[in-house]
C-alpha cells in the first residue's frame, strides 16, 4: 500500500513491496529524470529540488520529481522550506540487485559517447 501523506507537507511514497520494475524503467527512460538520478547518485546524499538546473519549466521539473517519487526511485522529504531528494538505493538494490548501478554505468558510458 502506498504510504499516505499524514500532513500537507508529507509526500506519499510507494512501500518497498509496491515498487515495480516497469515503473522504474519508465521513470528512468526520460533524459531529465535520468539526469536527476545520476546527480543524486554522484552526490550520495540528499539534494534540494532547487539544486537541479534542468532546461525545463518549474512545473515540468515538479512533474519529473513526482514521477521519480511515485515509481519508488527517490524519496522526497521537506527539511524546513526545502524539498530534499534522495535515491532509494537500499530499496532498489534489495528488490533488483545491480539494476541501479548497471543503469547508472550505462548512462555514464552513453554520456561519454555522446559528449554530454
Coordinates of C-alpha atoms in Angstrom, one line a residue:
X1 CA 0.0 0.0 0.0
X2 CA 1.3 3.5 -0.8
X3 CA 2.4 5.4 2.2
X4 CA -0.2 8.0 2.7
X5 CA 0.7 11.6 3.4
X6 CA 0.0 12.4 7.1
X7 CA 0.2 16.1 6.7
X8 CA 0.2 18.5 3.8
X9 CA 4.0 18.5 3.9
X10 CA 4.3 14.8 3.8
X11 CA 4.6 13.2 0.4
X12 CA 3.2 9.8 -0.5
X13 CA 5.8 7.2 -1.5
X14 CA 5.2 3.6 -2.5
X15 CA 6.1 1.0 0.0
X16 CA 9.1 -1.1 -0.9
X17 CA 7.0 -4.1 -1.9
X18 CA 4.9 -1.9 -4.2
X19 CA 7.9 -0.8 -6.3
X20 CA 7.7 -2.3 -9.8
X21 CA 10.4 -2.8 -12.3
X22 CA 8.3 -1.4 -15.2
X23 CA 7.7 1.8 -13.1
X24 CA 11.4 2.3 -12.5
X25 CA 12.3 1.7 -16.2
X26 CA 9.5 4.1 -17.3
X27 CA 10.8 6.8 -14.8
X28 CA 14.4 6.4 -16.0
X29 CA 13.5 6.4 -19.7
X30 CA 13.2 10.2 -19.7
X31 CA 16.6 12.0 -20.1
X32 CA 15.7 14.7 -17.5
X33 CA 14.8 12.1 -14.9
X34 CA 17.9 10.1 -15.6
X35 CA 20.0 13.2 -15.2
X36 CA 18.3 13.8 -11.8
X37 CA 19.1 10.3 -10.7
X38 CA 22.7 10.5 -11.9
X39 CA 23.2 13.7 -9.9
X40 CA 21.7 12.1 -6.8
X41 CA 23.9 9.0 -7.2
X42 CA 27.0 11.1 -7.7
X43 CA 26.2 13.2 -4.5
X44 CA 25.3 10.1 -2.5
X45 CA 23.1 12.1 -0.1
X46 CA 20.1 14.4 -0.4
X47 CA 19.8 17.3 -2.7
X48 CA 17.1 20.0 -2.8
X49 CA 15.0 20.5 -5.9
X50 CA 16.5 23.9 -6.4
X51 CA 19.9 22.2 -6.8
X52 CA 18.9 20.9 -10.2
X53 CA 19.3 23.2 -13.2
X54 CA 17.1 21.5 -15.7
X55 CA 16.3 23.2 -19.1
X56 CA 12.5 22.8 -18.5
X57 CA 9.8 24.9 -16.7
X58 CA 9.3 24.7 -12.9
X59 CA 6.1 22.7 -13.4
X60 CA 7.8 20.2 -15.7
X61 CA 10.6 19.8 -13.1
X62 CA 8.0 19.2 -10.4
X63 CA 6.4 16.5 -12.7
X64 CA 9.8 14.8 -13.2
X65 CA 10.4 14.6 -9.4
X66 CA 6.8 13.3 -8.8
X67 CA 7.3 10.5 -11.4
X68 CA 10.6 9.5 -9.8
X69 CA 9.0 9.5 -6.3
X70 CA 5.8 7.7 -7.3
X71 CA 7.9 5.0 -9.1
X72 CA 9.9 4.4 -5.9
X73 CA 13.2 5.7 -7.4
X74 CA 13.6 8.6 -5.0
X75 CA 12.3 9.7 -1.6
X76 CA 11.3 13.3 -1.1
X77 CA 11.0 15.0 2.3
X78 CA 10.7 18.5 3.5
X79 CA 13.5 20.0 5.6
X80 CA 12.3 23.4 6.5
X81 CA 11.2 25.0 3.3
X82 CA 13.4 22.8 1.1
X83 CA 12.1 19.7 -0.6
X84 CA 15.0 17.2 -0.3
X85 CA 15.5 14.3 -2.7
X86 CA 17.5 11.1 -2.2
X87 CA 17.8 7.8 -4.0
X88 CA 16.0 4.8 -2.5
X89 CA 19.2 2.8 -3.2
X90 CA 18.6 0.3 -0.4
X91 CA 15.1 -0.5 -1.6
X92 CA 16.1 -0.7 -5.2
X93 CA 19.2 -2.8 -4.6
X94 CA 17.2 -5.1 -2.3
X95 CA 14.5 -5.6 -4.9
X96 CA 16.6 -5.5 -8.1
X97 CA 20.2 -6.2 -7.2
X98 CA 22.6 -4.5 -9.6
X99 CA 19.9 -2.7 -11.6
X100 CA 20.6 0.8 -10.4
X101 CA 24.4 0.5 -10.8
X102 CA 24.0 -1.1 -14.2
X103 CA 21.7 1.7 -15.4
X104 CA 23.9 4.4 -14.0
X105 CA 27.0 2.9 -15.6
X106 CA 25.3 2.6 -19.0
X107 CA 24.1 6.3 -18.7
X108 CA 27.7 7.4 -17.9
X109 CA 29.1 5.4 -20.9
X110 CA 26.4 7.0 -23.1
X111 CA 27.2 10.5 -21.9
X112 CA 30.9 10.0 -22.8
X113 CA 30.0 8.5 -26.2
X114 CA 27.7 11.4 -27.0
X115 CA 29.9 14.1 -25.4
X116 CA 27.4 15.1 -22.8

